[in-house]
Short mmCIF file of C-alpha atoms and ligand atoms in Angstrom, two decimals:
data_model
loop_
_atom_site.label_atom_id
_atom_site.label_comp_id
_atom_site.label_asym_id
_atom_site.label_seq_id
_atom_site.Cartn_x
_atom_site.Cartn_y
_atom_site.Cartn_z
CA UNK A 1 -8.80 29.69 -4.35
CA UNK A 2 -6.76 32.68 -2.58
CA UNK A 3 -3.90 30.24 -1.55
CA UNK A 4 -0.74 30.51 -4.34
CA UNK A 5 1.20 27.76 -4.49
CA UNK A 6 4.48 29.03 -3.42
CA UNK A 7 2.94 30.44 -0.20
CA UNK A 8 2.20 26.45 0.66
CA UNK A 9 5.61 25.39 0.73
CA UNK A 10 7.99 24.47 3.63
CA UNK A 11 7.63 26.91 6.90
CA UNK A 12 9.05 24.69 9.50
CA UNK A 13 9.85 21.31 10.46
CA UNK A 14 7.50 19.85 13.57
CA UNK A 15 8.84 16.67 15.44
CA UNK A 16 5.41 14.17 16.12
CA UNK A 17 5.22 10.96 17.78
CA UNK A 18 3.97 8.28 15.81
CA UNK A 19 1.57 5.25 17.30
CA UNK A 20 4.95 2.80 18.12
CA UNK A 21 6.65 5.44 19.61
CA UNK A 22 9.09 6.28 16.82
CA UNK A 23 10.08 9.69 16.06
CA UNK A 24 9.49 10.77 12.85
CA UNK A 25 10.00 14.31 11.08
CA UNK A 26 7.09 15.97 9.68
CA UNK A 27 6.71 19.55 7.84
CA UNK A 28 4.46 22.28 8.98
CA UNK A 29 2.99 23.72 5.60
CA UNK A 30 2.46 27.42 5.24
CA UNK A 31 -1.45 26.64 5.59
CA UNK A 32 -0.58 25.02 8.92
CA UNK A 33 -0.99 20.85 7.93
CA UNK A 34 1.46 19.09 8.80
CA UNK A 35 2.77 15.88 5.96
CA UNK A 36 5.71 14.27 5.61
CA UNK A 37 7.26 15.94 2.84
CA UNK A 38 7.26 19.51 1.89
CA UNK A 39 6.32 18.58 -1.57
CA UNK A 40 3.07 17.81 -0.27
CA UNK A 41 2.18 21.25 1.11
CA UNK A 42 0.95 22.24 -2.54
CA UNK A 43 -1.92 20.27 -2.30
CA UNK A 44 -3.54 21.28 1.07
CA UNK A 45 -4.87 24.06 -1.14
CA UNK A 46 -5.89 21.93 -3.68
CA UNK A 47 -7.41 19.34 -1.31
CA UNK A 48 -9.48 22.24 0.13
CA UNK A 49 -10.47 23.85 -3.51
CA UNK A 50 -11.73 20.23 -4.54
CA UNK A 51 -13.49 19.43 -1.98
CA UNK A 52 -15.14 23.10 -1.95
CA UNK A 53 -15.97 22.96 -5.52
CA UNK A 54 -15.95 19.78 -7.09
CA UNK A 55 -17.48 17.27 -5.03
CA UNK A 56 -20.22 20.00 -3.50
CA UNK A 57 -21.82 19.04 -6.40
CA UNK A 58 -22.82 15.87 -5.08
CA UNK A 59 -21.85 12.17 -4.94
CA UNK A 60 -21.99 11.78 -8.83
CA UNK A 61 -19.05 13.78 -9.07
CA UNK A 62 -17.27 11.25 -6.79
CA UNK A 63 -18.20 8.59 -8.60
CA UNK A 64 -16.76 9.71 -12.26
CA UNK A 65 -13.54 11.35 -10.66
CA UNK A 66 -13.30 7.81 -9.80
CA UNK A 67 -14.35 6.77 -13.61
CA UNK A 68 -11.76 9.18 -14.58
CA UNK A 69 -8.76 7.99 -12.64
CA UNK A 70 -9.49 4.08 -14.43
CA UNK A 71 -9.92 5.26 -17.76
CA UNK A 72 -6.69 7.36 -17.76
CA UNK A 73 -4.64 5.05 -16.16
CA UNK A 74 -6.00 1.94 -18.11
CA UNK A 75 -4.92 3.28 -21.64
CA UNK A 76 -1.86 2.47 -21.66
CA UNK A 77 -0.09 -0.80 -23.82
CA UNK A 78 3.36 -2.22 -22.71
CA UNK A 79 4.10 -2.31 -26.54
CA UNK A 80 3.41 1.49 -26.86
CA UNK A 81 5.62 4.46 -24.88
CA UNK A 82 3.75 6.44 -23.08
CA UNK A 83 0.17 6.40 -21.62
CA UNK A 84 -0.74 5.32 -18.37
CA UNK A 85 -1.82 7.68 -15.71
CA UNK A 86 -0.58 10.03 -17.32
CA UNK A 87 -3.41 12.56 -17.45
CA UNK A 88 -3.86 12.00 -21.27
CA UNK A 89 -7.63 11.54 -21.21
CA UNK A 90 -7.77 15.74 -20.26
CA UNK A 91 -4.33 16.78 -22.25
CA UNK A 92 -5.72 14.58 -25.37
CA UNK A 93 -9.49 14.79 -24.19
CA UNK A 94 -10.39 15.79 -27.82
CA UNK A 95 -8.70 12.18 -29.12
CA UNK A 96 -9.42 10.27 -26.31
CA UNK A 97 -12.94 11.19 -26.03
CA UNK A 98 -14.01 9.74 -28.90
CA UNK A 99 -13.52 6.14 -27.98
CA UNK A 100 -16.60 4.84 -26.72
CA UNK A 101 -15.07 3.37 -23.74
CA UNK A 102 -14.94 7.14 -22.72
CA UNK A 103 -18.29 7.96 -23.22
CA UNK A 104 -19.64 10.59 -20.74
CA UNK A 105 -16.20 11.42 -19.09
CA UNK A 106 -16.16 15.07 -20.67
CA UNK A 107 -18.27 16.41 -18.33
CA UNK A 108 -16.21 15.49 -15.04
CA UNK A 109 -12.49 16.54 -17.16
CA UNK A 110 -14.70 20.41 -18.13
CA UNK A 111 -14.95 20.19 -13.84
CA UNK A 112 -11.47 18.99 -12.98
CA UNK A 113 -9.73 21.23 -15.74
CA UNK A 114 -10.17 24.78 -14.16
CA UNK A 115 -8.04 23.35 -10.97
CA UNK A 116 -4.85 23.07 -13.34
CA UNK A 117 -4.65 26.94 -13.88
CA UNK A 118 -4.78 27.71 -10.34
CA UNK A 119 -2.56 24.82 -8.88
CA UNK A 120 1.00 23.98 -9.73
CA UNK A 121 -0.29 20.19 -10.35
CA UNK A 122 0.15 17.92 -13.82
CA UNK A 123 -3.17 16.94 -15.28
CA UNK A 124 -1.92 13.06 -14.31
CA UNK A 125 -1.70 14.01 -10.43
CA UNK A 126 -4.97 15.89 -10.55
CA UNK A 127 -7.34 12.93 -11.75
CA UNK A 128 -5.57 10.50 -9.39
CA UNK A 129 -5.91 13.07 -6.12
CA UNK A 130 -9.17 14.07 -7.06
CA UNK A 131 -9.87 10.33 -7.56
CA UNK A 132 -8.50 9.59 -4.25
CA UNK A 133 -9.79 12.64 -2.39
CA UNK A 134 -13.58 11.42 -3.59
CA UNK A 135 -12.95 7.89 -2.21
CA UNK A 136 -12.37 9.63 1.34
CA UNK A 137 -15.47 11.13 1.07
CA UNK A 138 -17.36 7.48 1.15
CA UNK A 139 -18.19 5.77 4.37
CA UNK A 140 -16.38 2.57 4.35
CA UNK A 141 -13.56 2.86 2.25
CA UNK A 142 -9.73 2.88 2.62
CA UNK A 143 -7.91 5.30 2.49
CA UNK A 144 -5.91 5.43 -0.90
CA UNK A 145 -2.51 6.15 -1.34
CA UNK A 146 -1.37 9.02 -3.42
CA UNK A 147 2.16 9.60 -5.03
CA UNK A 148 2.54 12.98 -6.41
CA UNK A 149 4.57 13.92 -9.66
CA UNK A 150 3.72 11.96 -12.23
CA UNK A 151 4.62 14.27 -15.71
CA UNK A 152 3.08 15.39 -18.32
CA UNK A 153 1.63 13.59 -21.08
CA UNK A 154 2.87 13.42 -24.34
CA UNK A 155 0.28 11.33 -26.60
CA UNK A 156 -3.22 10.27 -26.34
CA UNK A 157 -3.55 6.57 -25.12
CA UNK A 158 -4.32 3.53 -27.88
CA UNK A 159 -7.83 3.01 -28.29
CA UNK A 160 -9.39 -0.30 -26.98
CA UNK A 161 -11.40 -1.19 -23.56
CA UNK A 162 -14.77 -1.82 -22.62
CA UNK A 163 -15.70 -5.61 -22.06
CA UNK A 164 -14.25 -7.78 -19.42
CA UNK A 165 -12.11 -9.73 -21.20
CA UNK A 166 -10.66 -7.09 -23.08
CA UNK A 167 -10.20 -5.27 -19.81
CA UNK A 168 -8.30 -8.07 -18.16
CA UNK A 169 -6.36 -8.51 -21.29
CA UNK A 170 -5.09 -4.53 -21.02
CA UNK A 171 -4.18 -5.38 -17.23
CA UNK A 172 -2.41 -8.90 -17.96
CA UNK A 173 -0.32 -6.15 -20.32
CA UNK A 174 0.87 -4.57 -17.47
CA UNK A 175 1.03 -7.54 -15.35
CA UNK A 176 -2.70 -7.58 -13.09
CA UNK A 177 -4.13 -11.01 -12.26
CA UNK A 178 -7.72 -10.86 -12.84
CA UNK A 179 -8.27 -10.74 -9.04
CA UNK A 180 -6.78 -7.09 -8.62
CA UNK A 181 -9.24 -6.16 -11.99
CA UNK A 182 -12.16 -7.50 -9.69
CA UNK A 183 -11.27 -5.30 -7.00
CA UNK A 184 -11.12 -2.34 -9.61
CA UNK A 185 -14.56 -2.83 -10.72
CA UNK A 186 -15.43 -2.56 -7.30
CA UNK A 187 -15.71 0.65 -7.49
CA UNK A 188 -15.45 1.50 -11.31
CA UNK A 189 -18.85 0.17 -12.00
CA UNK A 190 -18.16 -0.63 -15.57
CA UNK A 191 -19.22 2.27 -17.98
CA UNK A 192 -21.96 3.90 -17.02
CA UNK A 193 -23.85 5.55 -19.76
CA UNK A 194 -23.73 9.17 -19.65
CA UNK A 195 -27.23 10.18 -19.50
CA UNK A 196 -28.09 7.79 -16.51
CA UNK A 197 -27.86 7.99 -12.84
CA UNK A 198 -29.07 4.56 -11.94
CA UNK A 199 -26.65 2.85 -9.48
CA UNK A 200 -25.27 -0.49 -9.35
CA UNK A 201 -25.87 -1.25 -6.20
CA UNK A 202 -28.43 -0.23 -3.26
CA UNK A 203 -25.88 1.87 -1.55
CA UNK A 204 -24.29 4.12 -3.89
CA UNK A 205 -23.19 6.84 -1.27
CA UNK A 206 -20.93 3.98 0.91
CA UNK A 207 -18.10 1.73 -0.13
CA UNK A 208 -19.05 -1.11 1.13
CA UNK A 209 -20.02 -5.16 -0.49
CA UNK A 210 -23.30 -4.64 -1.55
CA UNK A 211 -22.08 -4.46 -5.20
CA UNK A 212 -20.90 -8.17 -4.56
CA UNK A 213 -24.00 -8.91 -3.14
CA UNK A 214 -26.42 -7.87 -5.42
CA UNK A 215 -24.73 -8.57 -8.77
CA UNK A 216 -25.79 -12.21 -7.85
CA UNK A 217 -29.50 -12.33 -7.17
CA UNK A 218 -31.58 -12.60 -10.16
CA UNK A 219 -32.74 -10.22 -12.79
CA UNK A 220 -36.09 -9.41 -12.69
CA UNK A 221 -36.35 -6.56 -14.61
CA UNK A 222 -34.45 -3.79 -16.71
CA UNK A 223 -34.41 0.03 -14.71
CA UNK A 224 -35.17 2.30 -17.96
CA UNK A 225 -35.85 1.73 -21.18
CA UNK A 226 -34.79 -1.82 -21.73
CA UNK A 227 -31.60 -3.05 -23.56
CA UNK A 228 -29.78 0.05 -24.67
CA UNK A 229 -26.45 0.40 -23.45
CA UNK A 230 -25.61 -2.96 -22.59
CA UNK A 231 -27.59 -3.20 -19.83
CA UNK A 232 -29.02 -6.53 -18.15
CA UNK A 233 -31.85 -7.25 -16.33
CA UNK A 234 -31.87 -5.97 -12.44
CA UNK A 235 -32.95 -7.36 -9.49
CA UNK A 236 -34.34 -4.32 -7.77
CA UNK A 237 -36.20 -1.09 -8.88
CA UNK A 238 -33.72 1.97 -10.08
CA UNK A 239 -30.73 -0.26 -9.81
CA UNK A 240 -28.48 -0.37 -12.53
CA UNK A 241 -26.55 -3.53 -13.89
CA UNK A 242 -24.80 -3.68 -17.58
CA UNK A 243 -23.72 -6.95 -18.97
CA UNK A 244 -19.74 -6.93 -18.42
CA UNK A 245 -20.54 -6.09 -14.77
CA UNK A 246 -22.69 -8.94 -14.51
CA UNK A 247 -19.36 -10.94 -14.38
CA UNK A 248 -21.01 -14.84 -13.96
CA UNK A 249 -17.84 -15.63 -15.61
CA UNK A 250 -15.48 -18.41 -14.43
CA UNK A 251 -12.13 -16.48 -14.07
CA UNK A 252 -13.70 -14.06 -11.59
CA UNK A 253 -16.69 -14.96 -10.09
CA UNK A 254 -15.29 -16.93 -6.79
CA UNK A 255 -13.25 -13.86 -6.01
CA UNK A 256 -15.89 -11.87 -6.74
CA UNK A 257 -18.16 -14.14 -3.80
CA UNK A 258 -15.49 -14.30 -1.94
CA UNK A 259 -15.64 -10.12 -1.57
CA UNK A 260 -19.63 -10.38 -0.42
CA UNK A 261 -19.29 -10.50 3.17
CA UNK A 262 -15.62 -9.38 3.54
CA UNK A 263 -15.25 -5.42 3.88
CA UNK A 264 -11.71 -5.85 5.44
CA UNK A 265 -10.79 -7.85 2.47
CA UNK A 266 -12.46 -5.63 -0.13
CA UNK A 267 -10.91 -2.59 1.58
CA UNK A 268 -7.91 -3.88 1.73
CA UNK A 269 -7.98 -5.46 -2.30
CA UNK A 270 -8.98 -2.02 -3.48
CA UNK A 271 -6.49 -0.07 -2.02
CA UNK A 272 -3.70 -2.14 -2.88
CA UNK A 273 -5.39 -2.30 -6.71
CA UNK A 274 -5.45 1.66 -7.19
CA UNK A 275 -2.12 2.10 -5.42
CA UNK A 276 -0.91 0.02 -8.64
CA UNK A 277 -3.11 1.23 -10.99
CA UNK A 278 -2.40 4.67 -10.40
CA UNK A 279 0.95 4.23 -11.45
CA UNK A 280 0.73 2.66 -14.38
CA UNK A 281 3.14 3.72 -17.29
CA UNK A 282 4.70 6.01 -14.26
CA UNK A 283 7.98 5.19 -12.40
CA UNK A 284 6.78 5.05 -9.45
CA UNK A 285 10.48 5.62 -7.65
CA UNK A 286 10.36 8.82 -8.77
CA UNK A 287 7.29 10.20 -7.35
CA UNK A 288 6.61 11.13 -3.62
CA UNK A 289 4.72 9.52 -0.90
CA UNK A 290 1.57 12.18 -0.29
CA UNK A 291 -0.87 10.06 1.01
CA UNK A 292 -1.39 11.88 4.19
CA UNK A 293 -2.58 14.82 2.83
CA UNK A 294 -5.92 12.31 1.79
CA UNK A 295 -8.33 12.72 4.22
CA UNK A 296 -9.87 9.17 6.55
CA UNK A 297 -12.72 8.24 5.05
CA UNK A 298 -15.64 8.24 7.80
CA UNK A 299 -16.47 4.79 8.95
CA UNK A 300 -19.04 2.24 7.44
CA UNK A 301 -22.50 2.08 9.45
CA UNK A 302 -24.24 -1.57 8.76
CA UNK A 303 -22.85 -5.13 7.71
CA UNK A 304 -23.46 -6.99 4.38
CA UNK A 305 -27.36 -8.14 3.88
CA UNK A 306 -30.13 -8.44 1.33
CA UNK A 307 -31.89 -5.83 -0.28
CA UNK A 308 -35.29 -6.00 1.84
CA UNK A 309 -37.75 -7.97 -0.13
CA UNK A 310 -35.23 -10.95 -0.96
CA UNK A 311 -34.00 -14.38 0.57
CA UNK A 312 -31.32 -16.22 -0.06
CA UNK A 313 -33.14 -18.35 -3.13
CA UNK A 314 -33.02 -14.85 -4.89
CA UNK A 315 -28.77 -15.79 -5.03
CA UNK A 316 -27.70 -16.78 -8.23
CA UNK A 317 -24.67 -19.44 -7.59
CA UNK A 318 -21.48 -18.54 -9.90
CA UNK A 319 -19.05 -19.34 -8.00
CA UNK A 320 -18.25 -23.45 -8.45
CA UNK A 321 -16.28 -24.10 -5.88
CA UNK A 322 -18.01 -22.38 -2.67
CA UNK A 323 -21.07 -21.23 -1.78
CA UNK A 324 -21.91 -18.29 -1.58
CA UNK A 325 -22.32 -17.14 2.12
CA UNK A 326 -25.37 -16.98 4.02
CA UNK A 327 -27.04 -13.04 4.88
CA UNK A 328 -30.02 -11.84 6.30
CA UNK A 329 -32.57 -9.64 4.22
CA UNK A 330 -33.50 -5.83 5.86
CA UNK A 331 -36.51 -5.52 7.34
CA UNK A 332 -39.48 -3.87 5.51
CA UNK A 333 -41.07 -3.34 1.94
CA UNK A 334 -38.60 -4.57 -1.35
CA UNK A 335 -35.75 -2.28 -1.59
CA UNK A 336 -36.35 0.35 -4.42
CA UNK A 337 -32.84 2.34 -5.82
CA UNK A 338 -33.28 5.89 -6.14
CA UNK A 339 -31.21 7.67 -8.80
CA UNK A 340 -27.78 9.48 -7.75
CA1 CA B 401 -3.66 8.17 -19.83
#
C-alpha cells in the first residue's frame, strides 16, 4: 500500500465525547482515524491493506487467519521460555509446519507474510490483527480486542496438539478451564484438512450458534470420501464434522449446550477467550490497548434453529444434567452445506 508507516503517526489530538458523557482524549492519525493511542495509527494502513488484499479472497481466508491466530498462540508450554503468540508459526514456519497439528496453515502464513515488509508490525501482532480484523468481517460476532506489540519470536513452539484432551491439557498449562477451550473451538473448528472446504456448520459466513446446534443431531452420513482425516459421520449434506469436534465428552458437553441458543453468551465467551489467548506467553502490561482500530462486526440476521429437514428427535442428548433446549426447524427441503 502507498501509506509509509511514519506518515501514520500522531498529527493532532481531537477531544470526543464518549456515550456517559466523559471526556476522553483521542488522536487524529495522519490518515484521518481517530484511536486512542498514537501507537495505533500504524495500523489504519494495515487494517485497510488487509482487508483490500487478504480477505478479498473470500471467507476461507477469514476462517484460517482465524486457524492461524490458535495455532500460534497455543504452542506455547509454561515449562518452556518462549512461544505463545508470538508469531513463531511464520518466523519458524519451516519447523513448525511440520507438525501435523499445522497441517494446511502454509498457505494463509505465504498470504499474511508479504504485509510484514510493508508495515512496521511483528509477525506476532500481524496473525492476531489479521485474526481479529477477519472476525469483524462476520455477522454476529464481537468485536475482539487487540493489544499491539507483542515481540519477536525467538524459537519455534514445542510440538504437541491436536485432540481434545491434549488441547485442554496445553490450556490447563497456561491456566484455561475447559469452558474458555469450548468457546475457542467455537470458532477454530478443530483442524480442518487442507484440501477441504466443507464447513462445520450450516452457516459458515456468520458467527453465530449453529455450530452448537448441529454438532448434536445425529450422523447420518460422511461429506467426502469417508474416514480420512478424522472425520465423523454428518448430519447434513456438505457439512463437515471431525471426531475431536464432535466433543460428546463429559467435561464439555453441558457448556457446549448451554452455548446453543445463547448468542449473547457465546459472543461474550469468545471474546473474553481470544482476548486471553492472544496473549499467551506475552506480558500483556506491556502492550497497548488498539482495539478500536477493529472494525464492528455487522449484526447477526436470524435466531438459533434446525437445519430444515430435522426435528428435535434428530438431537443427540450429551449433556447429563439439562436438556438441551427446544428450536424450531426452517422451513423447506433438508438443508444441504455448500463448500466455502
Ligand atoms: Ca507461537
Amino acid at each position: 500500500m502507498a501509506f509509509k508507516t511514519l506518515s501514520a503517526f500522531l498529527l493532532g489530538l481531537a477531544i470526543s465525547r464518549v456515550a456517559n458523557g466523559a471526556i476522553t482524549k483521542r488522536v487524529t492519525c495522519a490518515t484521518g482515524e481517530t484511536t486512542a493511542n498514537a501507537a495505533c495509527c500504524v495500523l489504519f494502513p494495515l487494517l485497510a491493506d488487509i482487508q483490500e488484499n487478504l480477505f478479498d479472497g473470500g471467507e476461507s481466508y477469514v476462517h484460517e487467519s482465524l486457524r492461524l491466530t490458535f495455532h500460534d498462540a497455543i504452542g506455547f508450554s509454561a515449562n518452556i521460555s518462549g512461544g505463545g503468540a508470538d508469531g513463531s508459526i511464520m518466523t519458524f514456519e519451516d519447523e513448525e509446519l511440520q507438525q501435523p497439528a499445522n497441517n494446511g496453515l502454509d498457505e494463509i502464513i505465504e498470504r499474511q507474510v508479504g504485509f510484514l515488509s510493508t508495515h512496521n508490525i511483528t509477525a506476532g501482532d500481524l496473525i492476531q490483527f489479521a485474526g481479529a480484523v477477519g472476525v469483524a468481517n462476520c455477522a454476529g460476532a464481537p468485536r475482539l480486542e487487540f493489544m499491539l506489540g507483542r515481540p519477536a519470536a525467538t524459537g519455534a513452539a514445542p510440538p504437541g496438539l491436536t485432540p481434545l484432551d491434549k488441547i485442554l491439557a496445553r490450556f490447563a498449562e497456561v491456566d484455561f478451564s475447559p469452558e474458555e477451550v469450548v468457546a475457542l473451538l467455537a470458532s477454530m473448528e478443530g483442524n480442518l484438512p487442507a484440501s477441504s472446504r466443507s464447513p462445520f456448520d450450516s452457516t459458515p459466513g456468520v458467527f453465530d450458534t449453529q455450530l452448537f446446534i448441529e454438532v448434536q443431531l445425529k450422523g447420518t452420513a460422511f461429506p467426502g470420501t469417508g474416514t480420512t482425516n478424522g472425520e465423523a459421520q454428518s448430519p447434513l449434506r456438505g457439512e463437515m464434522r471431525i471426531e475431536s469436534d464432535a466433543l460428546v465428552n463429559p467435561r464439555t458437553a453441558c457448556e457446549w449446550q448451554s452455548f446453543a441458543d445463547n448468542q449473547t453468551k457465546l459472543k461474550s465467551a469468545f471474546r473474553a477467550a481470544m482476548a486471553r489467548m492472544a496473549v499467551i506467553g506475552v506480558d500483556r502490561n506491556t502492550l497497548v490497548d488498539c482495539s478500536d482500530v477493529i472494525p464492528v462486526p455487522p449484526a447477526l440476521v436470524g435466531s438459533p434453529h434446525l437445519p430444515a429437514g430435522k426435528t428435535m428427535d434428530d438431537i443427540e442428548q450429551a449433556c447429563a444434567t439439562a436438556p438441551f433446549p427446544t428450536l424450531t426447524a426452517d422451513p423447506g427441503p433438508e438443508t444441504s452445506v455448500p463448500p466455502v
